[in-house]
Amino acid sequence: MISSVVLSLAVAAFAAVRAEDSSALPAGVRNFNPQPPSAFCKQFGNVPPAIGTQLKNGGQSCSSTPQGLIPDVNKMVSTLIVEPKFGSTIDASKDNVVRIDTINLVTGFFNLANEQYYMAPQTLDPQTGTIQGHQHITVQKLGSTTQAPDPKVFAFFKGINNAATDPDKRSLQATIPAGQLTENGLYRICSITGTDSHQPVIMPVAQRGAQDDCIRVNVRNAGKVPAPTNTGNNNGNNKGNGNNNNNNKGNNNKGNNNNKGNNNNKGNGNNNNNNNKGNNNGNNGGNGNANFGSCQAPTIEFGKGFEGRKETSFQPVNKGSFSHGSAQNIDIITQFICDRLRDTCKAPQATQNLCNQARSAAGSKKAKTGAQADAFNAAFGIKTNFAAVQAFDDQGRPLRKRFFF
Ligand SMILES: [Cu+2]
């Protein structure tokens, strides 16, 4: 009884640091303002405060966010990767589901990764005292079994932002799309359990079992993609579109070739399926006509529900090469991609110039529409039709009538 009083006081105290406007956030997710600099951070005057963005291009920062609520010792997180099997060989030319079992985590708490990173203290479910958070799957090729891999390099990464829906609310999964892994060999697949705003979970005792799991698998048929089922255009190929009401939050189909949910629903009188759009041309042989150095094609996709967003936004299709979350402003993504092509992919100068042209082409189209992604992709010879995707505002309202009837 006393502890629940303390708990609700603590929850109330943290509520005070919430920002006023949480309207752009998915249900269940709160927005937090940066804390004033702590005494600790003030000692390092030359280190800027962490303000919710991720410093992907380098630089230190200092977080003044409290660690937050620490759960009871009987509520510690534990995770097991149950699929694929440890030590198995997986076929990279097919979709591979990674399924995990996690206990003592209330899932579906997934704050905006580019604006609220480390902004929220760890929070607990007020009823059960269980940590609120989400999972991630990360896949790396192991060049060596005796030397640790570079964490900046990964072959696949996926934040799992949806809440577990199995009866015990423990099971989550992500799909490594066919063709995503480009080299055969030994890989490591790990979970990274995170809180609402992505920090590692804070546990009450030091001596315990791990909150995360990693497995090793062998990969074969890397770099091979099954023949696209939808070469040419997608008219009439409305596989799996139906009239579903699914907001498609956190779906795992990005970048695969099954052409689920395209847009040519002529004469469809209702809007229930508007949320499931955006075809997946990124991997459909859309490799473009440029040399991307060590990277995959820099295709950008436009759609609703990325990272739990209510609004439409942009993100790179090939997260292995271009590890950036979604953004409403395409220039955040295009700039990141052009920097990456230069610094990491070591693409030739001609491709870098092409990237700058692609950026301006995107900038010349109407902001926050799929036409911007198409213009960027087209500069590399990658044909997409995100212009046909309905744009939504951050309340989930259609921005205007669909224009392609
Ligand atoms: Cu995360």
Short mmCIF file of C-alpha atoms and ligand atoms in Angstrom, two decimals:
data_model
loop_
_atom_site.label_atom_id
_atom_site.label_comp_id
_atom_site.label_asym_id
_atom_site.label_seq_id
_atom_site.Cartn_x
_atom_site.Cartn_y
_atom_site.Cartn_z
CA MET A 1 0.00 0.00 0.00
CA ILE A 2 2.70 2.43 1.02
CA SER A 3 4.74 1.50 -2.00
CA SER A 4 1.85 2.17 -4.35
CA VAL A 5 1.42 5.63 -2.82
CA VAL A 6 5.11 6.29 -3.35
CA LEU A 7 4.77 5.02 -6.88
CA SER A 8 1.93 7.32 -7.78
CA LEU A 9 3.74 10.29 -6.24
CA ALA A 10 6.75 9.45 -8.34
CA VAL A 11 4.64 9.13 -11.46
CA ALA A 12 3.07 12.50 -10.71
CA ALA A 13 6.51 14.06 -10.28
CA PHE A 14 7.66 12.82 -13.67
CA ALA A 15 4.42 13.94 -15.23
CA ALA A 16 5.49 17.48 -14.39
CA VAL A 17 8.35 17.31 -16.86
CA ARG A 18 6.13 16.30 -19.77
CA ALA A 19 5.89 18.75 -22.58
CA GLU A 20 2.53 20.35 -23.16
CA ASP A 21 1.85 18.96 -26.58
CA SER A 22 1.89 15.21 -26.92
CA SER A 23 -0.61 15.23 -29.75
CA ALA A 24 1.89 14.07 -32.35
CA LEU A 25 2.79 11.00 -30.36
CA PRO A 26 1.32 7.53 -30.65
CA ALA A 27 -1.15 6.51 -27.98
CA GLY A 28 0.53 5.64 -24.70
CA VAL A 29 3.65 7.63 -25.44
CA ARG A 30 4.46 10.85 -23.65
CA ASN A 31 6.65 13.73 -24.63
CA PHE A 32 9.31 15.00 -22.25
CA ASN A 33 11.19 18.29 -22.25
CA PRO A 34 14.95 18.31 -21.63
CA GLN A 35 15.79 18.69 -17.95
CA PRO A 36 17.78 21.71 -16.82
CA PRO A 37 21.51 20.82 -16.82
CA SER A 38 22.38 18.73 -13.76
CA ALA A 39 25.25 19.57 -11.40
CA PHE A 40 27.06 16.62 -12.94
CA CYS A 41 26.72 17.90 -16.50
CA LYS A 42 27.61 21.45 -15.47
CA GLN A 43 31.10 20.21 -14.64
CA PHE A 44 31.65 19.60 -18.34
CA GLY A 45 31.01 23.00 -19.77
CA ASN A 46 32.28 22.08 -23.20
CA VAL A 47 29.96 19.08 -23.53
CA PRO A 48 26.53 20.08 -24.84
CA PRO A 49 23.38 18.82 -23.15
CA ALA A 50 21.57 15.82 -24.64
CA ILE A 51 18.37 17.22 -26.14
CA GLY A 52 16.64 14.16 -27.51
CA THR A 53 18.43 13.85 -30.82
CA GLN A 54 20.91 11.11 -31.67
CA LEU A 55 24.40 12.33 -32.51
CA LYS A 56 24.96 10.05 -35.47
CA ASN A 57 27.73 12.15 -36.91
CA GLY A 58 29.80 12.14 -33.73
CA GLY A 59 30.21 14.30 -30.63
CA GLN A 60 29.61 13.84 -26.93
CA SER A 61 26.62 15.05 -24.97
CA CYS A 62 25.57 15.00 -21.32
CA SER A 63 22.20 13.67 -20.17
CA SER A 64 20.49 15.25 -17.18
CA THR A 65 17.51 12.90 -17.41
CA PRO A 66 16.95 11.03 -14.13
CA GLN A 67 17.26 7.26 -14.44
CA GLY A 68 13.67 7.11 -13.27
CA LEU A 69 11.62 4.38 -11.69
CA ILE A 70 13.43 1.13 -10.83
CA PRO A 71 11.23 -1.96 -10.65
CA ASP A 72 10.94 -4.55 -7.91
CA VAL A 73 13.44 -7.42 -8.07
CA ASN A 74 10.58 -9.73 -9.10
CA LYS A 75 9.94 -7.56 -12.15
CA MET A 76 13.26 -7.82 -13.92
CA VAL A 77 13.31 -8.05 -17.70
CA SER A 78 14.57 -11.22 -19.37
CA THR A 79 14.63 -12.07 -23.07
CA LEU A 80 15.17 -15.16 -25.20
CA ILE A 81 15.45 -15.25 -28.99
CA VAL A 82 13.33 -18.24 -29.96
CA GLU A 83 13.50 -17.98 -33.74
CA PRO A 84 15.70 -18.58 -35.69
CA LYS A 85 17.35 -21.35 -33.72
CA PHE A 86 20.78 -20.72 -32.26
CA GLY A 87 23.43 -22.06 -34.63
CA SER A 88 21.03 -22.67 -37.48
CA THR A 89 21.64 -21.73 -41.11
CA ILE A 90 19.22 -19.22 -42.57
CA ASP A 91 18.42 -18.53 -46.22
CA ALA A 92 18.92 -14.80 -46.83
CA SER A 93 17.03 -14.91 -50.12
CA LYS A 94 13.86 -15.38 -48.09
CA ASP A 95 12.23 -13.32 -45.36
CA ASN A 96 13.51 -14.43 -41.96
CA VAL A 97 11.40 -13.86 -38.89
CA VAL A 98 13.21 -13.11 -35.64
CA ARG A 99 10.90 -13.91 -32.75
CA ILE A 100 11.65 -13.12 -29.14
CA ASP A 101 10.09 -13.91 -25.79
CA THR A 102 10.40 -11.16 -23.18
CA ILE A 103 9.11 -11.20 -19.61
CA ASN A 104 8.41 -8.21 -17.39
CA LEU A 105 8.18 -5.59 -20.10
CA VAL A 106 5.02 -3.68 -20.97
CA THR A 107 5.59 -3.24 -24.69
CA GLY A 108 4.32 -0.60 -27.07
CA PHE A 109 6.11 2.29 -25.34
CA PHE A 110 8.25 3.69 -28.10
CA ASN A 111 9.04 7.36 -28.00
CA LEU A 112 10.11 9.34 -31.04
CA ALA A 113 13.63 8.11 -31.65
CA ASN A 114 14.87 11.30 -33.28
CA GLU A 115 13.35 13.82 -30.90
CA GLN A 116 12.89 12.06 -27.55
CA TYR A 117 16.00 9.89 -27.37
CA TYR A 118 16.87 9.47 -23.65
CA MET A 119 14.45 12.27 -22.72
CA ALA A 120 12.11 10.17 -20.56
CA PRO A 121 13.23 8.65 -17.26
CA GLN A 122 12.44 4.94 -17.03
CA THR A 123 8.72 4.55 -16.36
CA LEU A 124 6.72 1.71 -14.80
CA ASP A 125 3.18 0.58 -15.40
CA PRO A 126 1.32 2.15 -12.46
CA GLN A 127 -0.78 -1.00 -11.91
CA THR A 128 1.83 -3.72 -12.20
CA GLY A 129 5.13 -1.94 -11.58
CA THR A 130 6.50 -3.38 -14.82
CA ILE A 131 8.96 -1.41 -16.99
CA GLN A 132 7.33 0.30 -19.97
CA GLY A 133 9.38 0.01 -23.12
CA HIS A 134 10.04 -1.74 -26.37
CA GLN A 135 12.41 -4.10 -28.10
CA HIS A 136 14.93 -3.88 -30.88
CA ILE A 137 16.51 -6.52 -33.06
CA THR A 138 20.00 -5.94 -34.37
CA VAL A 139 21.91 -8.18 -36.78
CA GLN A 140 25.64 -7.98 -37.42
CA LYS A 141 28.02 -9.96 -39.55
CA LEU A 142 30.87 -11.34 -37.46
CA GLY A 143 34.18 -11.06 -39.23
CA SER A 144 35.88 -12.71 -36.27
CA THR A 145 34.90 -14.86 -33.32
CA THR A 146 37.68 -13.42 -31.17
CA GLN A 147 37.31 -9.68 -31.76
CA ALA A 148 34.25 -7.62 -30.99
CA PRO A 149 32.41 -6.19 -34.01
CA ASP A 150 32.07 -2.46 -34.65
CA PRO A 151 28.64 -1.44 -33.31
CA LYS A 152 28.33 1.22 -36.01
CA VAL A 153 28.13 -1.54 -38.58
CA PHE A 154 25.04 -3.69 -38.70
CA ALA A 155 23.29 -5.58 -41.43
CA PHE A 156 19.76 -5.12 -40.12
CA PHE A 157 18.14 -3.14 -37.32
CA LYS A 158 14.54 -2.87 -36.31
CA GLY A 159 12.85 -1.17 -33.39
CA ILE A 160 9.73 -3.14 -32.50
CA ASN A 161 7.30 -0.45 -31.48
CA ASN A 162 4.08 -2.38 -31.32
CA ALA A 163 2.67 -3.90 -28.16
CA ALA A 164 2.81 -7.68 -27.87
CA THR A 165 -0.59 -9.15 -28.72
CA ASP A 166 -0.22 -12.77 -27.61
CA PRO A 167 -2.25 -13.71 -24.50
CA ASP A 168 0.74 -13.34 -22.19
CA LYS A 169 2.01 -10.23 -23.99
CA ARG A 170 5.53 -11.59 -24.29
CA SER A 171 6.07 -12.40 -27.93
CA LEU A 172 7.44 -9.89 -30.44
CA GLN A 173 8.93 -10.29 -33.86
CA ALA A 174 10.70 -8.52 -36.69
CA THR A 175 11.36 -9.74 -40.20
CA ILE A 176 14.72 -9.54 -41.91
CA PRO A 177 13.58 -8.95 -45.49
CA ALA A 178 14.76 -11.22 -48.27
CA GLY A 179 17.89 -9.76 -49.82
CA GLN A 180 18.71 -7.59 -46.82
CA LEU A 181 21.83 -9.57 -45.89
CA THR A 182 24.37 -9.15 -48.62
CA GLU A 183 27.22 -11.41 -47.47
CA ASN A 184 27.27 -15.06 -46.49
CA GLY A 185 28.90 -16.03 -43.22
CA LEU A 186 28.50 -15.98 -39.46
CA TYR A 187 26.07 -13.44 -38.02
CA ARG A 188 25.00 -12.37 -34.55
CA ILE A 189 21.35 -11.58 -33.85
CA CYS A 190 20.65 -9.71 -30.58
CA SER A 191 17.79 -8.11 -28.74
CA ILE A 192 18.27 -4.66 -27.24
CA THR A 193 15.62 -4.10 -24.60
CA GLY A 194 14.81 -0.42 -24.27
CA THR A 195 12.63 1.84 -22.17
CA ASP A 196 10.09 4.23 -23.63
CA SER A 197 12.81 6.61 -24.80
CA HIS A 198 15.29 3.92 -25.85
CA GLN A 199 17.79 3.76 -22.97
CA PRO A 200 18.78 0.29 -21.72
CA VAL A 201 16.46 -0.92 -18.99
CA ILE A 202 17.51 -0.01 -15.43
CA MET A 203 17.34 -2.98 -13.06
CA PRO A 204 17.23 -3.14 -9.24
CA VAL A 205 20.20 -5.48 -8.68
CA ALA A 206 23.56 -5.95 -10.36
CA GLN A 207 23.86 -9.72 -10.03
CA ARG A 208 21.20 -11.18 -12.29
CA GLY A 209 20.52 -12.86 -15.61
CA ALA A 210 20.89 -10.73 -18.71
CA GLN A 211 17.95 -8.69 -19.96
CA ASP A 212 18.98 -9.40 -23.56
CA ASP A 213 19.82 -12.38 -25.71
CA CYS A 214 22.14 -12.90 -28.67
CA ILE A 215 22.39 -15.87 -30.98
CA ARG A 216 24.73 -16.82 -33.81
CA VAL A 217 23.45 -18.05 -37.14
CA ASN A 218 25.03 -18.90 -40.46
CA VAL A 219 23.74 -17.06 -43.49
CA ARG A 220 23.61 -18.51 -46.98
CA ASN A 221 22.18 -17.19 -50.26
CA ALA A 222 23.14 -13.67 -49.21
CA GLY A 223 22.62 -10.94 -51.76
CA LYS A 224 20.06 -12.97 -53.66
CA VAL A 225 16.53 -11.76 -53.93
CA PRO A 226 13.68 -13.83 -55.30
CA ALA A 227 12.43 -12.64 -58.68
CA PRO A 228 10.23 -9.61 -58.07
CA THR A 229 6.57 -10.43 -58.30
CA ASN A 230 5.71 -6.95 -59.45
CA THR A 231 8.06 -5.75 -62.11
CA GLY A 232 6.55 -2.89 -64.00
CA ASN A 233 3.70 -1.13 -62.38
CA ASN A 234 1.42 -2.36 -59.74
CA ASN A 235 -1.97 -1.65 -61.18
CA GLY A 236 -4.56 -4.15 -60.19
CA ASN A 237 -2.25 -6.14 -58.02
CA ASN A 238 -4.01 -5.41 -54.79
CA LYS A 239 -2.75 -8.37 -52.88
CA GLY A 240 -3.66 -8.21 -49.27
CA ASN A 241 -5.13 -4.78 -49.39
CA GLY A 242 -8.71 -5.53 -48.61
CA ASN A 243 -10.63 -3.19 -46.41
CA ASN A 244 -8.59 -3.61 -43.34
CA ASN A 245 -8.69 -1.11 -40.56
CA ASN A 246 -5.16 -1.87 -39.61
CA ASN A 247 -3.08 1.19 -39.02
CA ASN A 248 -0.13 -0.98 -39.81
CA LYS A 249 1.87 0.38 -36.92
CA GLY A 250 5.17 -1.31 -36.63
CA ASN A 251 4.69 -3.62 -39.50
CA ASN A 252 7.59 -5.73 -40.46
CA ASN A 253 7.10 -5.72 -44.19
CA LYS A 254 9.33 -2.85 -45.06
CA GLY A 255 11.38 -3.42 -48.10
CA ASN A 256 10.08 -6.80 -49.01
CA ASN A 257 8.84 -7.76 -52.37
CA ASN A 258 5.35 -8.90 -51.78
CA ASN A 259 3.83 -5.68 -52.91
CA LYS A 260 1.34 -5.64 -50.11
CA GLY A 261 -0.78 -2.62 -49.91
CA ASN A 262 -0.41 -0.68 -53.06
CA ASN A 263 -2.49 2.24 -54.00
CA ASN A 264 -4.53 1.51 -57.01
CA ASN A 265 -7.84 0.94 -55.34
CA LYS A 266 -9.88 2.70 -57.92
CA GLY A 267 -13.48 3.06 -56.97
CA ASN A 268 -12.90 1.96 -53.44
CA GLY A 269 -15.41 4.07 -51.60
CA ASN A 270 -13.92 3.98 -48.17
CA ASN A 271 -10.73 5.11 -46.61
CA ASN A 272 -10.16 2.29 -44.22
CA ASN A 273 -7.18 1.05 -46.08
CA ASN A 274 -5.47 4.35 -46.55
CA ASN A 275 -3.09 3.56 -43.83
CA ASN A 276 -1.49 0.62 -45.43
CA LYS A 277 0.01 2.17 -48.48
CA GLY A 278 3.32 2.75 -49.97
CA ASN A 279 4.72 0.21 -52.28
CA ASN A 280 8.01 -1.29 -51.64
CA ASN A 281 9.97 -0.53 -54.70
CA GLY A 282 13.14 -0.12 -52.73
CA ASN A 283 14.12 -3.71 -53.07
CA ASN A 284 12.27 -4.54 -56.21
CA GLY A 285 15.27 -4.54 -58.42
CA GLY A 286 15.29 -0.80 -57.90
CA ASN A 287 19.00 -0.60 -57.56
CA GLY A 288 19.24 2.43 -59.73
CA ASN A 289 22.00 3.31 -62.10
CA ALA A 290 24.70 4.66 -59.81
CA ASN A 291 27.64 3.23 -57.91
CA PHE A 292 26.83 3.42 -54.19
CA GLY A 293 30.23 2.20 -53.04
CA SER A 294 29.84 -0.31 -50.22
CA CYS A 295 26.18 0.60 -49.68
CA GLN A 296 22.82 -0.48 -50.96
CA ALA A 297 20.56 1.81 -52.95
CA PRO A 298 19.60 4.99 -51.02
CA THR A 299 15.89 4.64 -51.78
CA ILE A 300 13.59 6.72 -49.56
CA GLU A 301 10.07 5.58 -48.73
CA PHE A 302 7.08 7.65 -47.67
CA GLY A 303 4.24 6.31 -45.59
CA LYS A 304 2.18 6.40 -42.44
CA GLY A 305 2.98 4.67 -39.19
CA PHE A 306 6.78 4.62 -39.32
CA GLU A 307 7.97 4.31 -35.70
CA GLY A 308 4.38 4.58 -34.55
CA ARG A 309 3.79 7.98 -36.11
CA LYS A 310 0.24 9.07 -36.82
CA GLU A 311 1.48 11.19 -39.69
CA THR A 312 3.17 10.29 -42.94
CA SER A 313 6.94 10.61 -42.93
CA PHE A 314 10.07 9.65 -44.83
CA GLN A 315 12.71 7.04 -44.08
CA PRO A 316 15.50 5.16 -45.86
CA VAL A 317 14.44 1.72 -47.11
CA ASN A 318 17.84 0.10 -46.68
CA LYS A 319 18.46 0.67 -42.98
CA GLY A 320 21.54 -1.52 -43.09
CA SER A 321 23.32 1.09 -45.19
CA PHE A 322 21.39 4.15 -44.05
CA SER A 323 20.53 3.73 -40.38
CA HIS A 324 18.25 6.67 -39.80
CA GLY A 325 14.80 6.82 -38.29
CA SER A 326 11.86 8.53 -39.94
CA ALA A 327 11.43 12.28 -40.36
CA GLN A 328 8.64 14.51 -41.61
CA ASN A 329 11.18 16.78 -43.27
CA ILE A 330 12.73 14.81 -46.12
CA ASP A 331 15.83 16.97 -46.04
CA ILE A 332 16.87 15.38 -42.74
CA ILE A 333 16.93 12.02 -44.50
CA THR A 334 18.44 13.22 -47.77
CA GLN A 335 21.25 15.04 -46.00
CA PHE A 336 21.99 11.97 -43.91
CA ILE A 337 22.03 9.79 -47.02
CA CYS A 338 24.34 12.12 -48.97
CA ASP A 339 26.73 12.33 -45.97
CA ARG A 340 26.69 8.55 -45.63
CA LEU A 341 27.37 8.00 -49.33
CA ARG A 342 30.44 10.22 -49.00
CA ASP A 343 31.80 9.20 -45.58
CA THR A 344 30.83 5.59 -45.02
CA CYS A 345 29.88 4.10 -48.37
CA LYS A 346 32.81 5.83 -50.12
CA ALA A 347 30.65 6.33 -53.21
CA PRO A 348 32.42 8.00 -56.14
CA GLN A 349 32.20 11.76 -56.64
CA ALA A 350 29.71 11.34 -59.49
CA THR A 351 27.29 9.62 -57.12
CA GLN A 352 27.81 12.31 -54.50
CA ASN A 353 26.96 14.95 -57.10
CA LEU A 354 23.91 12.93 -58.08
CA CYS A 355 22.88 12.87 -54.43
CA ASN A 356 23.01 16.67 -54.26
CA GLN A 357 20.86 16.85 -57.38
CA ALA A 358 18.49 14.33 -55.81
CA ARG A 359 18.25 16.51 -52.68
CA SER A 360 17.27 19.59 -54.69
CA ALA A 361 14.86 17.55 -56.79
CA ALA A 362 13.14 16.44 -53.59
CA GLY A 363 13.15 20.03 -52.33
CA SER A 364 11.41 21.21 -55.49
CA LYS A 365 8.30 19.09 -54.82
CA LYS A 366 5.50 19.88 -52.40
CA ALA A 367 6.74 19.40 -48.83
CA LYS A 368 5.60 16.35 -46.84
CA THR A 369 4.31 14.49 -49.91
CA GLY A 370 5.42 11.23 -51.46
CA ALA A 371 6.37 13.13 -54.62
CA GLN A 372 9.47 14.30 -52.76
CA ALA A 373 10.62 10.71 -52.20
CA ASP A 374 9.89 9.87 -55.84
CA ALA A 375 11.95 12.85 -57.03
CA PHE A 376 14.88 11.83 -54.84
CA ASN A 377 14.73 8.20 -55.94
CA ALA A 378 14.31 9.10 -59.61
CA ALA A 379 17.61 10.99 -59.63
CA PHE A 380 19.27 7.62 -59.04
CA GLY A 381 17.13 5.90 -61.66
CA ILE A 382 14.91 4.28 -59.01
CA LYS A 383 11.28 4.45 -59.97
CA THR A 384 8.76 4.69 -57.12
CA ASN A 385 5.22 5.94 -56.83
CA PHE A 386 4.92 7.35 -53.33
CA ALA A 387 3.14 10.36 -54.86
CA ALA A 388 0.08 8.13 -54.77
CA VAL A 389 0.33 7.72 -51.00
CA GLN A 390 -2.13 9.82 -49.04
CA ALA A 391 -0.35 12.30 -46.76
CA PHE A 392 -1.56 12.58 -43.15
CA ASP A 393 -0.95 15.23 -40.54
CA ASP A 394 0.20 14.48 -37.01
CA GLN A 395 -3.39 13.98 -35.88
CA GLY A 396 -3.76 11.23 -38.43
CA ARG A 397 -6.01 13.40 -40.61
CA PRO A 398 -5.70 13.16 -44.40
CA LEU A 399 -3.95 16.29 -45.66
CA ARG A 400 -6.07 16.49 -48.78
CA LYS A 401 -8.14 14.39 -51.11
CA ARG A 402 -6.42 11.61 -52.93
CA PHE A 403 -5.52 12.95 -56.28
CA PHE A 404 -4.94 9.94 -58.46
CA PHE A 405 -8.40 8.68 -59.27
CU CU B 1 14.30 2.19 -29.37
#
